[in-house]
Every structure is written in C-alpha cells, then in structure tokens.
Tab-separated table of C-alpha atoms and ligand atoms in Angstrom:
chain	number	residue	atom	x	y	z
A	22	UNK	CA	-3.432	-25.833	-43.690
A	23	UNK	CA	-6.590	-25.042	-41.544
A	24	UNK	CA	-10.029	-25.392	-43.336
A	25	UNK	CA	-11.846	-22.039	-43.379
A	26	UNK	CA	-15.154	-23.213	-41.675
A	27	UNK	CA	-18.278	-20.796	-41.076
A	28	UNK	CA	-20.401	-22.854	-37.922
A	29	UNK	CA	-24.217	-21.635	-38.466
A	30	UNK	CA	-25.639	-22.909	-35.211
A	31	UNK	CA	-28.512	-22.478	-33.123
A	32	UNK	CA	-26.694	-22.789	-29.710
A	33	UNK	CA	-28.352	-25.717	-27.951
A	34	UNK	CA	-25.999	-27.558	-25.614
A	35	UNK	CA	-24.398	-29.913	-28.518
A	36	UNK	CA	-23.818	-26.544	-30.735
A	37	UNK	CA	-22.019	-24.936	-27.664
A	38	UNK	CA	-19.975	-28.119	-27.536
A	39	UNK	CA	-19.360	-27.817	-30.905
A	40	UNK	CA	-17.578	-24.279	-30.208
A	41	UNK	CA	-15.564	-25.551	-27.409
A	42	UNK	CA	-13.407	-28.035	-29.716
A	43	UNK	CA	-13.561	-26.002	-32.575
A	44	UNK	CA	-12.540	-22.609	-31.567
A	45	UNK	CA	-9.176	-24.218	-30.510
A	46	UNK	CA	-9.063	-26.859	-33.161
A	47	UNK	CA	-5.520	-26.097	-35.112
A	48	UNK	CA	-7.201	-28.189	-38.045
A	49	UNK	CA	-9.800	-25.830	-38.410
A	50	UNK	CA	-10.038	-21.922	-38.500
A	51	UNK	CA	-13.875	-20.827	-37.624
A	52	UNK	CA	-14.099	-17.879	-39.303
A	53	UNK	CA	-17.607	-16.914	-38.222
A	54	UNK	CA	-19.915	-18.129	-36.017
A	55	UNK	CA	-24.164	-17.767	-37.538
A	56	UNK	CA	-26.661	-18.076	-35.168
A	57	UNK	CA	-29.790	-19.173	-36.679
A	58	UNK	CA	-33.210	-19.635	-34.409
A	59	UNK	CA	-34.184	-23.260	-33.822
A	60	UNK	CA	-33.561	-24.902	-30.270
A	61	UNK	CA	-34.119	-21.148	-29.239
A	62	UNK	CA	-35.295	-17.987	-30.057
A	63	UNK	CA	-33.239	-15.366	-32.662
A	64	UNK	CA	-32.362	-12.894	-30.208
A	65	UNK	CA	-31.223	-16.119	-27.637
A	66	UNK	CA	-29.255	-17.755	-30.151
A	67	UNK	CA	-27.413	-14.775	-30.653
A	68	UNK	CA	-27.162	-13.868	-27.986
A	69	UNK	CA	-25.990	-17.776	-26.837
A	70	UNK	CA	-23.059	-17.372	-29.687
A	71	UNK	CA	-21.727	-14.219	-28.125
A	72	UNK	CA	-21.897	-15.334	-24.325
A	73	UNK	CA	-20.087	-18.508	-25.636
A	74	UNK	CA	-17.361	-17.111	-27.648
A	75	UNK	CA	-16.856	-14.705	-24.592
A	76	UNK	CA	-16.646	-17.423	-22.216
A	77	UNK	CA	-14.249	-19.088	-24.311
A	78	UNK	CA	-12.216	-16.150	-25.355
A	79	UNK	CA	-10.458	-18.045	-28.219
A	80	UNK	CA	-6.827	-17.307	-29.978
A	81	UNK	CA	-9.155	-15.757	-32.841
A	82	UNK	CA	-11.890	-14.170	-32.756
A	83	UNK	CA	-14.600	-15.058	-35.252
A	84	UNK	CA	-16.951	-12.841	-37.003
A	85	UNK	CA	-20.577	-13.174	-35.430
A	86	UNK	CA	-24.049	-13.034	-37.000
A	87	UNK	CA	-27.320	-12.345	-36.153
A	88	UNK	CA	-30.249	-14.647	-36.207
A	89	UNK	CA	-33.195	-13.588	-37.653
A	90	UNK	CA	-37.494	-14.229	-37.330
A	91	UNK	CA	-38.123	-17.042	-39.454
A	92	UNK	CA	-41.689	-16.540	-41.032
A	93	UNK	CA	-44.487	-19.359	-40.488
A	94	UNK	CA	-41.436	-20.769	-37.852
A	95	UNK	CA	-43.560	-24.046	-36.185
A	96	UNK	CA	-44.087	-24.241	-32.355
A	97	UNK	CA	-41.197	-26.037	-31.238
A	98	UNK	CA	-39.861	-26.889	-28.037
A	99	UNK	CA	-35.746	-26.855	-28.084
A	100	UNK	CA	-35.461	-26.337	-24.174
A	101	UNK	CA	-36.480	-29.295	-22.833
A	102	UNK	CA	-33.425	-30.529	-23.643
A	103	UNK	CA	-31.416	-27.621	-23.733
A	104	UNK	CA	-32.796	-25.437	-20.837
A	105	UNK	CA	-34.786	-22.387	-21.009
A	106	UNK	CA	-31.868	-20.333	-22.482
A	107	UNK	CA	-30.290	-22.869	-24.061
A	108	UNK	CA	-27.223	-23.305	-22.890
A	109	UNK	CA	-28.812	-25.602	-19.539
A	110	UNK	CA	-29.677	-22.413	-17.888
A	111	UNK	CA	-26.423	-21.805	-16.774
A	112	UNK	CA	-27.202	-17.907	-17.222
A	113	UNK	CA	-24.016	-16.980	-19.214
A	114	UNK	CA	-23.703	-12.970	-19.022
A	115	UNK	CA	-23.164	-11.255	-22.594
A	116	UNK	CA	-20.377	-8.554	-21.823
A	117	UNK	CA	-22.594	-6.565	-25.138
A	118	UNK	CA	-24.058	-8.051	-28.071
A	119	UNK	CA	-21.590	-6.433	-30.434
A	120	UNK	CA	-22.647	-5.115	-33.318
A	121	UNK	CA	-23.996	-7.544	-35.156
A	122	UNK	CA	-24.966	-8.335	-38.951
A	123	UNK	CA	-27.189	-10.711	-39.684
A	124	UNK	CA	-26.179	-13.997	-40.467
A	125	UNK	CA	-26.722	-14.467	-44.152
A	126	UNK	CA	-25.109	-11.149	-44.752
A	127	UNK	CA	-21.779	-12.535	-42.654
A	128	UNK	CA	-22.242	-15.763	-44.750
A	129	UNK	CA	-22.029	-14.219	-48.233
A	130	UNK	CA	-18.941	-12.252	-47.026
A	131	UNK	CA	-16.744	-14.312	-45.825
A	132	UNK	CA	-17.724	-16.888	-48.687
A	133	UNK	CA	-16.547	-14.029	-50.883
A	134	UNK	CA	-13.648	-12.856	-49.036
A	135	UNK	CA	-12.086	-17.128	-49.337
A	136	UNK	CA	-13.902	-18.278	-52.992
A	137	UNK	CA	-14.167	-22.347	-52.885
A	138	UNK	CA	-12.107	-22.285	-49.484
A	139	UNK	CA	-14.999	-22.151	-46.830
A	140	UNK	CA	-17.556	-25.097	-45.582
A	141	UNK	CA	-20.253	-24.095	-43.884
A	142	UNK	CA	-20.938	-26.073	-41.389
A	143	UNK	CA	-24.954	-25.977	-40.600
A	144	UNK	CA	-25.907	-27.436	-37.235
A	145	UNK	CA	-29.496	-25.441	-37.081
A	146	UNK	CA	-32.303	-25.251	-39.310
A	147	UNK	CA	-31.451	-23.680	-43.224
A	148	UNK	CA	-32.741	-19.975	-42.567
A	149	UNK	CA	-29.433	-18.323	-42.914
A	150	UNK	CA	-27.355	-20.328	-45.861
A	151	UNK	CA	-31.100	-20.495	-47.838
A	152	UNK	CA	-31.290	-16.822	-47.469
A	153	UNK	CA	-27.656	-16.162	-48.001
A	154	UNK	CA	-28.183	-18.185	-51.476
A	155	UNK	CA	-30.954	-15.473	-52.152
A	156	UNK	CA	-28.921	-12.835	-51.305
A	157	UNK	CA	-26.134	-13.258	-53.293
A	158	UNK	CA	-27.601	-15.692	-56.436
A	159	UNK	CA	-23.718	-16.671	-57.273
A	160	UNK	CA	-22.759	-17.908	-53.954
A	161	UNK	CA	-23.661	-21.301	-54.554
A	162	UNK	CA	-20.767	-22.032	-57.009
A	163	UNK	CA	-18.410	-20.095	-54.445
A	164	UNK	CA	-18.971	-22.046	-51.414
A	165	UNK	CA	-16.378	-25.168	-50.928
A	166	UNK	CA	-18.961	-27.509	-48.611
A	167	UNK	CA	-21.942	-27.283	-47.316
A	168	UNK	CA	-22.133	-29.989	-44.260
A	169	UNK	CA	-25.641	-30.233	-42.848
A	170	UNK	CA	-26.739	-32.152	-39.539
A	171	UNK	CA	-30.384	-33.212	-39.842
A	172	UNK	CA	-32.320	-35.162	-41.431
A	173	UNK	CA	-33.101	-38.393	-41.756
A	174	UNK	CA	-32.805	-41.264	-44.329
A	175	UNK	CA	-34.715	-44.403	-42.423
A	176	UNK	CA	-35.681	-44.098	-38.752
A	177	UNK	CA	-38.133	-41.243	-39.135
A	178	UNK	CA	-38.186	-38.277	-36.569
A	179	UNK	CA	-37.256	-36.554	-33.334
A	180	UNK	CA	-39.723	-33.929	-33.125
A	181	UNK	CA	-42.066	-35.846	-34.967
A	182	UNK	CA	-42.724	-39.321	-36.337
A	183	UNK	CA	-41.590	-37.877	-39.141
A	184	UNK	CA	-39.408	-35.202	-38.997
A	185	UNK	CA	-36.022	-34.505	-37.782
A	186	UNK	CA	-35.785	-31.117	-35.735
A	187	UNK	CA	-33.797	-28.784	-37.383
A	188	UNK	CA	-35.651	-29.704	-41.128
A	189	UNK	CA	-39.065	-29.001	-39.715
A	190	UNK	CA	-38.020	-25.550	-38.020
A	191	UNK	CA	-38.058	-24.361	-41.431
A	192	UNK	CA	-38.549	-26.678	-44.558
A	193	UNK	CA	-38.803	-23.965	-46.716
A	194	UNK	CA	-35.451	-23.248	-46.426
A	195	UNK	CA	-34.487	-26.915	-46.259
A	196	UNK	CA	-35.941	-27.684	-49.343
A	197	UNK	CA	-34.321	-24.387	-51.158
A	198	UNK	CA	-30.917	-25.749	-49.885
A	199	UNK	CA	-31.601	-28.942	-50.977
A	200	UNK	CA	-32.213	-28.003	-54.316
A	201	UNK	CA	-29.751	-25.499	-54.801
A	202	UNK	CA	-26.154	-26.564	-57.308
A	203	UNK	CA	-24.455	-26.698	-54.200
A	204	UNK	CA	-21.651	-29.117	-53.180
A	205	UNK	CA	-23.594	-30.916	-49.811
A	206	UNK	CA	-22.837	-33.354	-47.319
A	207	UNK	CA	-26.093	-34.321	-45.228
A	208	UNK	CA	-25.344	-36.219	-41.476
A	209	UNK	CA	-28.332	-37.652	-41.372
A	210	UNK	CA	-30.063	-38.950	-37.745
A	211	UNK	CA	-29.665	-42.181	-39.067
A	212	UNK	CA	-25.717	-41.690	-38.236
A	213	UNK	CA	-26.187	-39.070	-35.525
A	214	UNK	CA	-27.743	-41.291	-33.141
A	215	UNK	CA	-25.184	-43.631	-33.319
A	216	UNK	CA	-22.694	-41.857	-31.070
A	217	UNK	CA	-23.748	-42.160	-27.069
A	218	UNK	CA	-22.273	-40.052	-24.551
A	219	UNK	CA	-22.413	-41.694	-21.192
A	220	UNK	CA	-22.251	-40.319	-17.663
A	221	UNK	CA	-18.335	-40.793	-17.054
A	222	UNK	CA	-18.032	-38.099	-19.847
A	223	UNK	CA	-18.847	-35.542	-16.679
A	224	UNK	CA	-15.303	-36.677	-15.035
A	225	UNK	CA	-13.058	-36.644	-18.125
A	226	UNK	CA	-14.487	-32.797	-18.683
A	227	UNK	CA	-11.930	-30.198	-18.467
A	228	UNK	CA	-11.026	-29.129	-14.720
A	229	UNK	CA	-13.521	-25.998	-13.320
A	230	UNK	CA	-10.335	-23.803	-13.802
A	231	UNK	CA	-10.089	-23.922	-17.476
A	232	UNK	CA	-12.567	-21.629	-19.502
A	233	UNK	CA	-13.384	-24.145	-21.534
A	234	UNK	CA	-14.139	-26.455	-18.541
A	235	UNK	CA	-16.250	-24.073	-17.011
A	236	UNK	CA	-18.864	-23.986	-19.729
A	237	UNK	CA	-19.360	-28.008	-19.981
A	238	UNK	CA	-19.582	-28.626	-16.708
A	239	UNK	CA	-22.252	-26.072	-16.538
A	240	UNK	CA	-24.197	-26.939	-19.058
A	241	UNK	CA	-23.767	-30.796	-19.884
A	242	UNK	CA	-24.971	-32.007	-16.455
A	243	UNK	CA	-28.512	-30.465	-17.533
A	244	UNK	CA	-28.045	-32.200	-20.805
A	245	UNK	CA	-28.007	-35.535	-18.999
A	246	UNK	CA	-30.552	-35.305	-16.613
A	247	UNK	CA	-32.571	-34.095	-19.289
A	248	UNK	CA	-32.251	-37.007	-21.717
A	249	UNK	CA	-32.694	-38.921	-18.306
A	250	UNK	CA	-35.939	-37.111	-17.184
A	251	UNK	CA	-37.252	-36.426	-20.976
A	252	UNK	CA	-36.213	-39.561	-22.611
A	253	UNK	CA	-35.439	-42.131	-20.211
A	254	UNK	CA	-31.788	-42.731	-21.325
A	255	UNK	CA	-28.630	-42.566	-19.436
A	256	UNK	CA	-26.726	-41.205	-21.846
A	257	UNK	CA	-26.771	-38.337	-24.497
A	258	UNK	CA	-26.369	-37.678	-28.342
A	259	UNK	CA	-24.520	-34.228	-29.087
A	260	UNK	CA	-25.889	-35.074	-32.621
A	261	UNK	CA	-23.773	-31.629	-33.484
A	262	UNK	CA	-20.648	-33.204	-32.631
A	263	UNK	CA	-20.757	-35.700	-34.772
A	264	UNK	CA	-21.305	-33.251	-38.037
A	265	UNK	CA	-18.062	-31.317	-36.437
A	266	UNK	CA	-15.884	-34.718	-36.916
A	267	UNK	CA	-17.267	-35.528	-40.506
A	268	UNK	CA	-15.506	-32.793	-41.164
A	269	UNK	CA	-12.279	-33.088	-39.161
A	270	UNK	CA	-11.813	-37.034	-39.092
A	271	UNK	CA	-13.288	-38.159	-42.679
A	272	UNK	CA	-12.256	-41.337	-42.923
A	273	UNK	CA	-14.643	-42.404	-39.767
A	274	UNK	CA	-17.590	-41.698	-42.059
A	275	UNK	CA	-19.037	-43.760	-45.218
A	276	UNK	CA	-20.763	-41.761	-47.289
A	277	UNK	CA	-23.064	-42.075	-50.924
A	278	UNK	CA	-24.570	-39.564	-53.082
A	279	UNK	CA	-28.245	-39.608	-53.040
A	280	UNK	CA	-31.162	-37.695	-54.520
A	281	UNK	CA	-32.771	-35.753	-51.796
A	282	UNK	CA	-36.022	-32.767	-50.607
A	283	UNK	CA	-37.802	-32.027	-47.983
A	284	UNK	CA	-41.613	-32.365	-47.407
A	285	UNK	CA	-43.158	-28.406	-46.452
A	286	UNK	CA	-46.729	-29.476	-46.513
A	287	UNK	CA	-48.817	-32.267	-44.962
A	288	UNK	CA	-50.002	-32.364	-41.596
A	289	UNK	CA	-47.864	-35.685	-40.588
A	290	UNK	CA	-44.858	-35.115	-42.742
A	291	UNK	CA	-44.041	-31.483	-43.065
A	292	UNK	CA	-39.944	-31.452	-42.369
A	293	UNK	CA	-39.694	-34.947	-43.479
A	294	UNK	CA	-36.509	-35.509	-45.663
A	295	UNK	CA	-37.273	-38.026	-48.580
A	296	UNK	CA	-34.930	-39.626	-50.793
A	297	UNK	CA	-35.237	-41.809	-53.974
A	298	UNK	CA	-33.962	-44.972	-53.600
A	299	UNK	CA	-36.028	-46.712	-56.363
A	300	UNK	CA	-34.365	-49.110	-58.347
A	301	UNK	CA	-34.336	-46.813	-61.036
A	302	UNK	CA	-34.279	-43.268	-59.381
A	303	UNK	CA	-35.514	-40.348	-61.179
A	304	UNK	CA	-34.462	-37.528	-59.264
A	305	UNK	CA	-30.791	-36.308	-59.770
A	306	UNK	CA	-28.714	-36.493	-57.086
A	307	UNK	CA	-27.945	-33.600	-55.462
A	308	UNK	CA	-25.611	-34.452	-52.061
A	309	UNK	CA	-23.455	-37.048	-49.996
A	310	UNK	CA	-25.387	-39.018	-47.303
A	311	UNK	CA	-23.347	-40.396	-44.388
A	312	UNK	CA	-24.258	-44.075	-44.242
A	313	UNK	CA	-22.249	-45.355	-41.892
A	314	UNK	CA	-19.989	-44.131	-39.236
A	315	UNK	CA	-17.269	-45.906	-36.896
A	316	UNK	CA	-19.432	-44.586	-33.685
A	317	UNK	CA	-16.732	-46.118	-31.055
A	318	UNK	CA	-14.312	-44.294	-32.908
A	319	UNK	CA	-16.474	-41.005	-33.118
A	320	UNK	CA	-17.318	-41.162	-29.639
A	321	UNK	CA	-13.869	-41.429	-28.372
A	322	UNK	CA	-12.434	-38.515	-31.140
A	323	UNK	CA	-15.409	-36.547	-28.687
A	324	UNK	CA	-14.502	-37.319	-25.387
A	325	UNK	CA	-10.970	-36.404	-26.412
A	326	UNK	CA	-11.407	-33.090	-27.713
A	327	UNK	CA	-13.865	-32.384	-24.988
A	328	UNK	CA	-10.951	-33.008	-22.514
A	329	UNK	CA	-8.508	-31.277	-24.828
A	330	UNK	CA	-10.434	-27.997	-25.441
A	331	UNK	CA	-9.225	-27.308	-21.681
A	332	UNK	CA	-5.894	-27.667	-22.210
A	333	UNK	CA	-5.762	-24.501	-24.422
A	334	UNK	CA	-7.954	-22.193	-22.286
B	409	LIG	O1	-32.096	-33.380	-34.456
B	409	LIG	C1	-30.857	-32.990	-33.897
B	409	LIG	C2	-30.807	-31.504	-33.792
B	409	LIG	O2	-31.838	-31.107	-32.925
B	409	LIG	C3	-29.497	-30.983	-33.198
B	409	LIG	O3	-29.072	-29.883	-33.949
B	409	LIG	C4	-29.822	-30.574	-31.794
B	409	LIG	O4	-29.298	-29.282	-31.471
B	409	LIG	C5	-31.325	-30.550	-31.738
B	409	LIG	O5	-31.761	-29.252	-31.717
C-alpha cells in the first residue's frame, strides 16, 4: 500500500526534483504539497508548488498550501543556487494560484483526515509543521513520521560555519519541532552531502517531450553551473532527494536515536543543531539521526527515478 506523504517544501531546484519522482512514485501517494518560505520568498514558493504541479500534471492531484511571512525570518540568499525564482529562472507560468489555505491549516487536515498514516516529509525550514503543532495541540500524537532534511551532526554549516540552511531560516520553529513528542527522523548534512550528482546526469534526464523532462532540463542545468560558478564543484547535491529515498528505500540508510535542539540565539551559532553525545547524555532523546547512508546506492536510486519520472508523463 502507498504511504500517505504530505511534502512541505520550499521549492528550490532539489525540492522541484523531489516532486518530479514523487508525484508518480506508485510507493508513495503525496497527498499535499506545503510550501514553506526558505530558498525563496512565501508568495514564490507557492507560487513555485503550483507552477510545478501544473507542469507536471500528475495522476492525482494533491492538495496545495500556502506559505506564510515568517517573523524575525534572517537575510538569506536561496537563489544563488536556485535562480532568482527558484526554480533556475526557467519562468514557469502559474495557470492561477488556486485557492489556497495556508500550509499548517492543510497539514492539520489531512493529518486528521489519515490518523498515524501520514509522514510529513519537511524539506524547508519548520514554519509550517511548528505552527501546525500550535494549531491543533493533539496533532503531534496523530502524525505517523516526521522526516526532516537539515541539520547537521559534525561538519558544521552551509549558510554559515555553523548552521545548516533550512534550521537557521527559522530556529524558532526548529527548536519547537525538535522538542515536540513527535515520532522524527532528522537527514542530517552530514549524510546529505554524501550523494554527488555529476554532469552526465543532464543526458540520462527524461527526453524534452515528456512533462516531466521538460522541467529538469530547464532547471538542473542552472543548478550545475551554479555549484560550478558559486562553489567550484562539478557536480551537485539535491540534498532533498536524498530525504525523499530515506523514506522510499530504508534499508540504504543507518540510522540512531539521538538527543537533539537547535541554537536561536548567538551571533555565530544561531540555527546550529546540537546534540548530546556525552558519555553519559542528559538530554532525552527525542529522534532518529541518519548516520550513514550507501551514497553509490542513493545516487543511482536518483538518477533512476529522475529518468523514470518521464516515462509516466
Ligand atoms: O541545506 C540544504 C537545504 O538548503 C536544502 O533544502 C536545499 O533546498 C537548500 O535550500
């Protein structure tokens, strides 16, 4: 049977990617897409989800959400490697943003309407699953999985020495998620990183014809020659894509239950995610950490689906 997944996503090249496999998985049934602010702005993420979902024009339709102002939200800078809308500046049209509810309001629904049946899968900062939580104080015991890609257990930052991106868009929320009684799984950047994309990816992309390939090959060539041009590599990480297959191809990820929070003050370390690994820890332990991952075998399950994702559009 397919899992019942809700993607909350702040679409960002790898998120888009994300929703290309996904939306024609048969393992899993999406049945709403979040947008959340992050790489981009509220109104562009949602506006990113729709112009996606339209592009793709999937078998079933999921339920969208609306992204929202995140208070005290830091200056950060998701296009460089995204593009200036996000999606590589391919300058999708939205046929009409459809009526839209906001994000933690579509959360708390379809939690409700499938109790212990959905995982949210959170590939953009907290904002919408810590305000669901608030919204609706009993969701936490009604939602199956929460699987979060960010943070980082030993190698620091991304968008600052520190911190990894989508924790220091809004630690406040982090931190609330962290701490709530909910069932978690955090992909950490430790394991993210591991899985490389290189350039050959481009040729094994759906053909032009296919909606699906029309979408990635418009917006992964900016995603390259941005890591190229931004970071100096040859290759990139769709750090997304590998929280999508902890999900749909378990037994390629090692995992261990930690104790885990997130730093919201401090000028250096605000959005840094610390854990206690003390001989004798104190805190309880409150979520899974991946640890290891089979990143040949990740990065292949990628390229596959990548390629596959035309075959059904
Ligand atoms: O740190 C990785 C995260 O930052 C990913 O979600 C990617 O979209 C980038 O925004």
């Amino acid at each position: 049977m397919a899992r019942k997944v809700i993607i909350d996503c702040d679409p960002g090249i790898d998120d888009a990617a994300v929703l290309c496999m996904s939306l024609f998985d048969p393992r899993v049934e999406v049945v709403a897409v979040t947008a959340v602010a992050g790489n981009v702005s509220p109104e562009q993420a949602g506006r990113n989800v729709q112009a996606i979902i339209d592009q793709l024009d999937p078998p079933r339709f999921p339920r969208v959400g609306a992204a929202t102002e995140v208070e005290e939200a830091p200056a950060v800078d998701g296009t460089t490697l995204h593009g200036r809308d996000g999606l590589g500046n391919a300058g999708f049209s939205v046929s009409q943003l459809h009526h839209q509810h906001p994000s933690d309001k579509i959360i708390c629904d379809e939690v409700r309407a499938a109790e212990d049946e959905v995982t949210i899968l959170c590939l953009g900062p907290l904002t919408n699953v810590a305000r669901a939580l608030k919204r609706d104080p009993e969701l936490g015991t009604l939602i199956s999985r929460i699987v979060i890609c960010g943070g980082s257990v030993s190698v620091g930052g991304n968008v600052t020495p520190a911190a990894e991106f989508n924790m220091y868009c809004d630690p406040v929320s982090a931190r609330s998620v962290f701490r709530s009684g909910t069932t978690k799984t955090l992909i950490p950047l430790d394991a993210t990183r591991e899985v490389a994309l290189n350039f050959d990816t481009i040729d094994e992309l759906p053909e032009e014809t296919t909606r699906a390939g029309a979408l990635l090959r418009k917006i992964l060539p900016f995603a390259f020659r941005a890591h190229h041009q931004t970071l100096g590599q040859e290759s990139i990480r769709l750090h997304a894509a590998v929280a999508y297959f902890s999900i749909v191809q378990p037994e390629l990820f090692q995992a261990e239950q930690m104790a885990g929070d997130v730093e919201i003050r401090g000028d250096l370390t605000k959005g840094a995610t610390v854990f206690d690994r003390r001989i004798k820890t104190l805190w309880m332990p409150n979520m899974d950490v991946v640890t290891e991952i089979d990143a040949v075998a990740v990065t292949d399950c990628i390229k596959r689906a990548l390629t596959d994702c035309g075959r059904r559009t």
